[in-house]
Short mmCIF file of C-alpha atoms and ligand atoms in Angstrom, two decimals:
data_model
loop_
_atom_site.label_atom_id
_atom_site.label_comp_id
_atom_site.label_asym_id
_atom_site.label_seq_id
_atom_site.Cartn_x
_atom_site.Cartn_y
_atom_site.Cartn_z
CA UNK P 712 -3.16 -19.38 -35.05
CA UNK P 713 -1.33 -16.22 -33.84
CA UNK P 714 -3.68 -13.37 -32.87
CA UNK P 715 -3.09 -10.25 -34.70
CA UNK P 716 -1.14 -7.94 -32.06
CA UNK P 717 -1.08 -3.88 -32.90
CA UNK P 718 2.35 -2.75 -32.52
CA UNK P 719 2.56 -0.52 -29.08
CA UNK P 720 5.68 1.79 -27.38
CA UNK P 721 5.59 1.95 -23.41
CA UNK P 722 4.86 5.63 -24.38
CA UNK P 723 1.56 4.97 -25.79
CA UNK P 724 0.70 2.14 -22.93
CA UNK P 725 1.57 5.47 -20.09
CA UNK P 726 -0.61 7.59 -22.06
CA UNK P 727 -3.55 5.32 -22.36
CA UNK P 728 -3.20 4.61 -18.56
CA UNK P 729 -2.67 8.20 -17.61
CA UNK P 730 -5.96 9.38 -20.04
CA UNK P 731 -7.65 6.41 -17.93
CA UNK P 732 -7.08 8.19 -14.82
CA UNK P 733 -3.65 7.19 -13.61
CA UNK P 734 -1.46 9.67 -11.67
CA UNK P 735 1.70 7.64 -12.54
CA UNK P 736 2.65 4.92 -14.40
CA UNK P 737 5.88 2.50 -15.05
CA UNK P 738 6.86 -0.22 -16.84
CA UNK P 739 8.76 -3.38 -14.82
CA UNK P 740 10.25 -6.05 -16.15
CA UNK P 741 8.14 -9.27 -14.97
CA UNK P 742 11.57 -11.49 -14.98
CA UNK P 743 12.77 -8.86 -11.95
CA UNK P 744 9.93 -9.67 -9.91
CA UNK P 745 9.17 -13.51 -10.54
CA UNK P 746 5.45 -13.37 -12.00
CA UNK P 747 5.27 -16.89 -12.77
CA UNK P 748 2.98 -18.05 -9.89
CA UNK P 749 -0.02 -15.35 -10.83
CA UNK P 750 0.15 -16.19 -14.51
CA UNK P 751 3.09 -18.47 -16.55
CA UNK P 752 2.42 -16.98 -19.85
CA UNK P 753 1.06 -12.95 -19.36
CA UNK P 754 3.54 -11.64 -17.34
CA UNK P 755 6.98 -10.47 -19.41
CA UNK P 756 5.98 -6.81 -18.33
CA UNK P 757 4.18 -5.32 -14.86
CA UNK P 758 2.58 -2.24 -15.33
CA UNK P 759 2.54 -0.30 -12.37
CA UNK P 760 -0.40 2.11 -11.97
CA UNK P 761 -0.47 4.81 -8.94
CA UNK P 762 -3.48 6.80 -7.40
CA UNK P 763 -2.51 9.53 -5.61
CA UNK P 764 -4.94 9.92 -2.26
CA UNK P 765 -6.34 13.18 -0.97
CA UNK P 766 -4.68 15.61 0.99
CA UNK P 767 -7.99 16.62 2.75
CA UNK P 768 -7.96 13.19 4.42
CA UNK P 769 -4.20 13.25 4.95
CA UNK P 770 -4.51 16.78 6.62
CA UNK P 771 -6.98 14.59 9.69
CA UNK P 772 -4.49 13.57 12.31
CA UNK P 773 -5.78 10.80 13.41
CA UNK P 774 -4.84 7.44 12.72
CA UNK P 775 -8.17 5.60 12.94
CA UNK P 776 -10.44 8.11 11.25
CA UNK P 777 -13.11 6.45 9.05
CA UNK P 778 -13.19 9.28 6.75
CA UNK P 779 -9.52 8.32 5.69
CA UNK P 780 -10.31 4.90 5.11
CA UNK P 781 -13.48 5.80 2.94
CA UNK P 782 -11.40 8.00 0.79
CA UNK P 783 -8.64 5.61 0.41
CA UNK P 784 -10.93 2.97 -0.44
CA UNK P 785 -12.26 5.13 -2.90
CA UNK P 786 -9.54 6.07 -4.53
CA UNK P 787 -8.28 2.42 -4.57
CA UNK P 788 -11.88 1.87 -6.31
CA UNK P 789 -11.07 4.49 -9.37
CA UNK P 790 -7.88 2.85 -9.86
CA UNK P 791 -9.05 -0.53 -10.13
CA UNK P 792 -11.49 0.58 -12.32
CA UNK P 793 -8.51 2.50 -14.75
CA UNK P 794 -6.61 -0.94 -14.52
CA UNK P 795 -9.70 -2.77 -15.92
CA UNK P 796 -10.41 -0.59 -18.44
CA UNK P 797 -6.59 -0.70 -19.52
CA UNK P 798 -6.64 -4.76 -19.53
CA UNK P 799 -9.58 -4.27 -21.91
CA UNK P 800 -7.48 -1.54 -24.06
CA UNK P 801 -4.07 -4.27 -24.23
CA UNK P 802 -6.40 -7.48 -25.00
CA UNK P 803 -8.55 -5.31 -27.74
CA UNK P 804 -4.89 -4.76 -29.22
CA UNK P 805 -4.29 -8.47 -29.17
CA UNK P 806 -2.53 -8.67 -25.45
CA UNK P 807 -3.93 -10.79 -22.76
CA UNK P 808 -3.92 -8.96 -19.19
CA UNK P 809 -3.72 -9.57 -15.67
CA UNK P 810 -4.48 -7.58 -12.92
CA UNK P 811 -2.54 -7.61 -9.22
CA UNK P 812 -4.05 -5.60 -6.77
CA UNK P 813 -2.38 -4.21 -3.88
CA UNK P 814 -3.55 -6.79 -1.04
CA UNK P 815 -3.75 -10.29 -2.67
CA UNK P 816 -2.58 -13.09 -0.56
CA UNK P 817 -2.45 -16.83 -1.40
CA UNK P 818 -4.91 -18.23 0.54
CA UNK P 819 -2.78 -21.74 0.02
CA UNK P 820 -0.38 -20.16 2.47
CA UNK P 821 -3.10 -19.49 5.20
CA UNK P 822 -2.65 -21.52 7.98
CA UNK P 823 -5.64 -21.33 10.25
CA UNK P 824 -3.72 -18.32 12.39
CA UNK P 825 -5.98 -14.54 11.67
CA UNK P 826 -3.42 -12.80 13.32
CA UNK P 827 0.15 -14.04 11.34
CA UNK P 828 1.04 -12.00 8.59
CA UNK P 829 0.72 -12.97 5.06
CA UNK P 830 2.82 -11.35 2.42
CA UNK P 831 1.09 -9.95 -0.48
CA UNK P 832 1.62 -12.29 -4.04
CA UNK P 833 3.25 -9.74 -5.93
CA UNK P 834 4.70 -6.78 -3.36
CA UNK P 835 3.95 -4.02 -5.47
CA UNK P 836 6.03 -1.26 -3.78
CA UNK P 837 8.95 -3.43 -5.18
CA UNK P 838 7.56 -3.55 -8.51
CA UNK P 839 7.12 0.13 -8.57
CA UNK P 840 10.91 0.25 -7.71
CA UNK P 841 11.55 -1.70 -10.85
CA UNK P 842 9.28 0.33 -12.64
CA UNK P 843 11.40 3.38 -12.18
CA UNK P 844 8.36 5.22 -10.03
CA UNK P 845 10.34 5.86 -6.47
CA UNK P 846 12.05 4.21 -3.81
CA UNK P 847 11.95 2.54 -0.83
CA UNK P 848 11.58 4.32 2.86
CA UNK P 849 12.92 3.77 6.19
CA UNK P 850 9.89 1.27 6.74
CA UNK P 851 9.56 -0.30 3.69
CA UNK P 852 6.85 2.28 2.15
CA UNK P 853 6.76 3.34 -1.60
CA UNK P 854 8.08 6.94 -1.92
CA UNK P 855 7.59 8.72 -5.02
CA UNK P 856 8.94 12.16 -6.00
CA UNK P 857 5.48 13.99 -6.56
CA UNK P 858 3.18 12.81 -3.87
CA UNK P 859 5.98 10.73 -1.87
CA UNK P 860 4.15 7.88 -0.03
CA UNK P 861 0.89 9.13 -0.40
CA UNK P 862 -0.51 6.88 -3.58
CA UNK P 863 -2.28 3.56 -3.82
CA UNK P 864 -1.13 1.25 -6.41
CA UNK P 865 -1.88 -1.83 -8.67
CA UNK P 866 -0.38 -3.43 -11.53
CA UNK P 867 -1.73 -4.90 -14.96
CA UNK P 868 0.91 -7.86 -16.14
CA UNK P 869 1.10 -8.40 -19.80
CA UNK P 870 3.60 -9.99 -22.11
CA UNK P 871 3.53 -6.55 -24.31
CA UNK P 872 7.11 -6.10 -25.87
CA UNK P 873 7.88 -2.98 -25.11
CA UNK P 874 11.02 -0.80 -23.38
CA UNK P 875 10.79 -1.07 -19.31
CA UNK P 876 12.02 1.37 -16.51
CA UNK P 877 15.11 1.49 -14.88
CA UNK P 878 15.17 1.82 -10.86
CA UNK P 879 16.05 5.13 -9.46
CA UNK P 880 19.25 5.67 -8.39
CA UNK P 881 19.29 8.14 -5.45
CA UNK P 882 17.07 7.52 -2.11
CA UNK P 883 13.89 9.89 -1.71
CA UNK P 884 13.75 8.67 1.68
CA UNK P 885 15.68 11.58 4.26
CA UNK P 886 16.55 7.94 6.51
CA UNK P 887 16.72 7.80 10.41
CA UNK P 888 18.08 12.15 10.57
CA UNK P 889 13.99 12.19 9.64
CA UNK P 890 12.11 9.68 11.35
CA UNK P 891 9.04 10.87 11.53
CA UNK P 892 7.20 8.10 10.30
CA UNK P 893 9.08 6.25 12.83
CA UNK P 894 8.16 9.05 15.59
CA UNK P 895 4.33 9.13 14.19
CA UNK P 896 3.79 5.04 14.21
CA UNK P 897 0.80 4.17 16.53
CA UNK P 898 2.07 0.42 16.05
CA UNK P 899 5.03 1.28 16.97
CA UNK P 900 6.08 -0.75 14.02
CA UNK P 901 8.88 0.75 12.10
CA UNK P 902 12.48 -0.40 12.36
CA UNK P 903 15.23 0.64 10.72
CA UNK P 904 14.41 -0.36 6.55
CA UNK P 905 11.93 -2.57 8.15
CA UNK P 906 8.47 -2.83 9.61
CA UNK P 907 7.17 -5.08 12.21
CA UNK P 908 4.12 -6.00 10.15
CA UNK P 909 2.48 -8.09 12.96
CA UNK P 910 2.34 -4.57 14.90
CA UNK P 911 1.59 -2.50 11.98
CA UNK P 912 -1.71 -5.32 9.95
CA UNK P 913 -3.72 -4.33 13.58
CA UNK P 914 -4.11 -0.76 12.53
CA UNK P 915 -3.81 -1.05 8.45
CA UNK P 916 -6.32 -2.98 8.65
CA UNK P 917 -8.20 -2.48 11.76
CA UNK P 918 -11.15 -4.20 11.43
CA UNK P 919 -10.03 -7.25 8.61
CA UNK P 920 -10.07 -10.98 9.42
CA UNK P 921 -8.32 -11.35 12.48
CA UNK P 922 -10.58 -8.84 14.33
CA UNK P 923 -13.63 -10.00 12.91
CA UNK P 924 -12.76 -13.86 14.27
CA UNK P 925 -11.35 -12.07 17.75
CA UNK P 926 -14.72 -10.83 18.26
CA UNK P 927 -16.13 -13.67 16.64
CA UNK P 928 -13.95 -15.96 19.07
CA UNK P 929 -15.56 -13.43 22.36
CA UNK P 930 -18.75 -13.61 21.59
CA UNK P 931 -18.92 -17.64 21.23
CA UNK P 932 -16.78 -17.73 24.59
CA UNK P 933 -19.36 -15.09 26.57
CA UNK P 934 -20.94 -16.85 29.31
CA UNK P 935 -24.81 -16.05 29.08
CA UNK P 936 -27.30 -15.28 26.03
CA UNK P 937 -27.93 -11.59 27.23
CA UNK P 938 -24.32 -10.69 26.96
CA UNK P 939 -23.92 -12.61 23.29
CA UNK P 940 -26.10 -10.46 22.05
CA UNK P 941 -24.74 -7.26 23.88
CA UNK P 942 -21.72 -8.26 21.80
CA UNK P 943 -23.89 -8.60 18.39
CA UNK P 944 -25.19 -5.49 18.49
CA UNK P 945 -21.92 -3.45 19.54
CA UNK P 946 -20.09 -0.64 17.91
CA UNK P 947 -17.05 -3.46 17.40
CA UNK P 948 -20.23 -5.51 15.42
CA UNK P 949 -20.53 -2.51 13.69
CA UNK P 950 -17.48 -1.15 12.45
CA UNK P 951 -16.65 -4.61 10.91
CA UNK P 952 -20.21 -5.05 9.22
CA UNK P 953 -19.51 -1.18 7.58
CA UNK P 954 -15.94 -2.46 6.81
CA UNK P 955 -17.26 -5.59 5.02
CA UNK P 956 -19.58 -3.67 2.90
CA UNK P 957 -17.21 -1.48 1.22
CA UNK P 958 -13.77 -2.79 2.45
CA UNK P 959 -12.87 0.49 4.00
CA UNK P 960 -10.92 -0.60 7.48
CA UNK P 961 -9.74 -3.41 5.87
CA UNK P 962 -8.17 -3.05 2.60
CA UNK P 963 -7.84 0.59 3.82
CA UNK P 964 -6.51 2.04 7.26
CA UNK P 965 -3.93 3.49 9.46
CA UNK P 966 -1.47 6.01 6.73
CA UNK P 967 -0.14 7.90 9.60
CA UNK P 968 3.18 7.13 8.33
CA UNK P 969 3.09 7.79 4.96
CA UNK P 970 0.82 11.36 5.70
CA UNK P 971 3.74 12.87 8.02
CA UNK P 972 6.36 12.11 5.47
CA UNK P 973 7.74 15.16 4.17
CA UNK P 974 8.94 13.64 0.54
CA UNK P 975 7.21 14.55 -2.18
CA UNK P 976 6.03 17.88 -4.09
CA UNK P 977 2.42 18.17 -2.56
CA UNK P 978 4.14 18.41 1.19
CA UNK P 979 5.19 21.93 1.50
CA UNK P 980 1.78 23.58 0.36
CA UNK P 981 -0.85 20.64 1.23
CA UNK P 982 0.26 19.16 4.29
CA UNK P 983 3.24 20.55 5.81
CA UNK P 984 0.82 22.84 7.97
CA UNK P 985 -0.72 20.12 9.06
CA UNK P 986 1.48 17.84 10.53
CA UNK P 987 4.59 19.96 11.81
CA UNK P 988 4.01 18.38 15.44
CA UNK P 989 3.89 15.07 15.90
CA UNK P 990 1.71 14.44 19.35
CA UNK P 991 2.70 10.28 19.27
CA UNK P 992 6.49 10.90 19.36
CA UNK P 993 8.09 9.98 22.70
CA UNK P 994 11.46 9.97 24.39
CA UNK P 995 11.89 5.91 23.64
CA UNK P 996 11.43 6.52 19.62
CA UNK P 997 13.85 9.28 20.15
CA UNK P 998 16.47 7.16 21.71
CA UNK P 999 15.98 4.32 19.12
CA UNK P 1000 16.25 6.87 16.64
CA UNK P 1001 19.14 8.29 17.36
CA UNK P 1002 20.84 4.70 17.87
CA UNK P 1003 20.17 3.75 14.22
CA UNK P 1004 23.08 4.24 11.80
CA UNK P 1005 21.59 4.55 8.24
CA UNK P 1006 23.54 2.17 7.08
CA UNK P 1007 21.39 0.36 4.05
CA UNK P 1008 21.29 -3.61 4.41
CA UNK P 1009 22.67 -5.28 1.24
CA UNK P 1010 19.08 -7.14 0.15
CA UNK P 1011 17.04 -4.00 0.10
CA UNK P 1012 19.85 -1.46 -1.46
CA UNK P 1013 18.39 -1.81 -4.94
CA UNK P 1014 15.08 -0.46 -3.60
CA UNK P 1015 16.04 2.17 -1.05
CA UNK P 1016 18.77 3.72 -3.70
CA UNK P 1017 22.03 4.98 -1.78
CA UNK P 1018 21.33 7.72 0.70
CA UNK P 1019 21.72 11.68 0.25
CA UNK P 1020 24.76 12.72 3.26
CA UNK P 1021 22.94 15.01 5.48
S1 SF4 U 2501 0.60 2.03 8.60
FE1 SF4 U 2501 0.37 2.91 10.68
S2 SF4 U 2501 0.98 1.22 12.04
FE2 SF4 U 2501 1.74 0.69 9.99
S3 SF4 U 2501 3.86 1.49 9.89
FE3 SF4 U 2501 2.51 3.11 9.09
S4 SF4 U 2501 2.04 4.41 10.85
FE4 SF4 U 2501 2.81 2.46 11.64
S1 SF4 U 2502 9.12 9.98 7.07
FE1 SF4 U 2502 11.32 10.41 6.75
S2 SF4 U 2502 12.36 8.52 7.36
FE2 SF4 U 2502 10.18 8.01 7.05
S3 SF4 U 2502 10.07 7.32 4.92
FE3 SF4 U 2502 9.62 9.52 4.92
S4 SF4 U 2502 11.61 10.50 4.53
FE4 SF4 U 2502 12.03 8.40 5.15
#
């Protein structure tokens, strides 16, 4: 038997999410993004939900400061919580619901190696694309117009029938004339509409799986019991027990890139004060700056939108 469904607009879904405590919202259709390995049936509609994070911790220039990946954690916490309480909102009106959040891998695709990167199931950047909520930068990070790169996101799929969002057609991102996520990176990770992710997982998530099995690996290697449990009881021992507890350093960390970057309406008045130098920029990530061209490759211009002419 068909469960009763209530009729719903995507206007009604935004406003539900946004009352739940959303900062933006956008509908993508789930046939763009190829949905079909998370769920065959509940997917015909991704739901992109955005958090914006704090300026306070955006304002703290370092990379590796725990208060930033507290916060961030945090905020990712709220937002899960909105995206639950909307699943429960969509199946109470006779829709079955899914939730993707922002750093599920397939474990079937882990192959014994911490350190090798392993793309997200569902890249959720992308699907805010689709969604109509911002574009792509030059390293691959979500920009949106009111708080530019500086939002966590999920999404909620759902076979709901209703109207999706169109991509934006113009590029927030300023390209290689700005740089300065480019200048800021500690990894040293961002290329031109790229990112070096095996540079860039050490410090976004610095102390995740492959740190915790490095120092893991060091401690079973040490050569005498005294110094094993020297090792147990360090700071390193530490910082990953804290991180386990509440995730923050792993699902959570460096943001230097996305706090520098001057798109979006809360830059001028929250952070443009605090971030006008940039101490980690050097003569090389001038040069390779200055060598890059702009020029948008063919795969991602659908995501990075075509370029303003500065
Ligand atoms: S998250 Fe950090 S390491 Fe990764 S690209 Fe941004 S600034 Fe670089
Ligand atoms: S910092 Fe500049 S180059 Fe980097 S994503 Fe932002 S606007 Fe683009």
């Amino acid at each position: 038997m068909e469960i009763y469904k209530k009729p719903l607009t995507a206007a009604e879904i935004k406003a539900k999410a946004r009352e739940l405590g959303a900062d933006l919202v956008g509908i993508a259709d789930g046939a763009k993004l190829d949905t079909s390995h998370i769920t065959q049936l509940d997917g015909d509609r991704a739901i992109v939900l955005a958090k914006r994070l704090n300026d306070g911790v955006a304002r703290i220039r370092r990379w590796d400061d725990r208060h930033k990946y507290y916060n961030d954690e945090l905020a990712l916490t709220h937002l899960e919580e909105t995206s639950l309480e909307l699943v429960y909102w969509l199946e109470d009106c006779g829709y079955p619901a899914v939730i993707v959040p922002p750093t599920h891998v397939d474990p079937s695709q882990y192959q014994d190696r911490p350190k090798e990167h392993l793309a997200p199931m569902l890249s959720l950047p992308h699907a805010a694309v689709e969604a109509g909520m911002g574009t792509l930068g030059l390293n691959l990070q979500l920009l949106t117009p009111e708080y530019g790169p500086r939002i966590i996101l999920t999404a909620v799929l759902c076979s709901v029938p209703v109207e999706c969002d169109q991509p934006m057609k113009d590029a927030l991102c300023l390209g290689p004339t700005c740089g300065r996520c480019l200048k800021t990176c500690p990894g040293d990770a961002v290329l031109e509409w790229d990112r070096d992710w095996a540079k860039c997982d050490p410090h976004r998530s610095p102390h995740g799986f492959a740190q915790l099995t490095e120092h893991l690996d060091r401690i079973i290697e040490a050569n005498d019991a005294a110094t094993r449990k020297q090792m147990l009881r360090s700071e390193t021992s530490f910082n990953l027990w804290q991180s386990i507890l509440r995730g923050s350093g792993v699902i959570t960390g460096c943001r230097r890139c996305a706090d520098v970057c001057p798109v979006g309406a809360d830059y001028e008045q929250m952070l443009a004060s605090a971030h006008q130098e940039i101490p980690e920029n050097t003569p090389a990530k001038e040069r390779r700056l200055s060598a890059m061209t702009g020029a948008v490759p063919e795969k991602h211009r659908r995501f990075i939108g075509v370029l303003k002419q500065i």
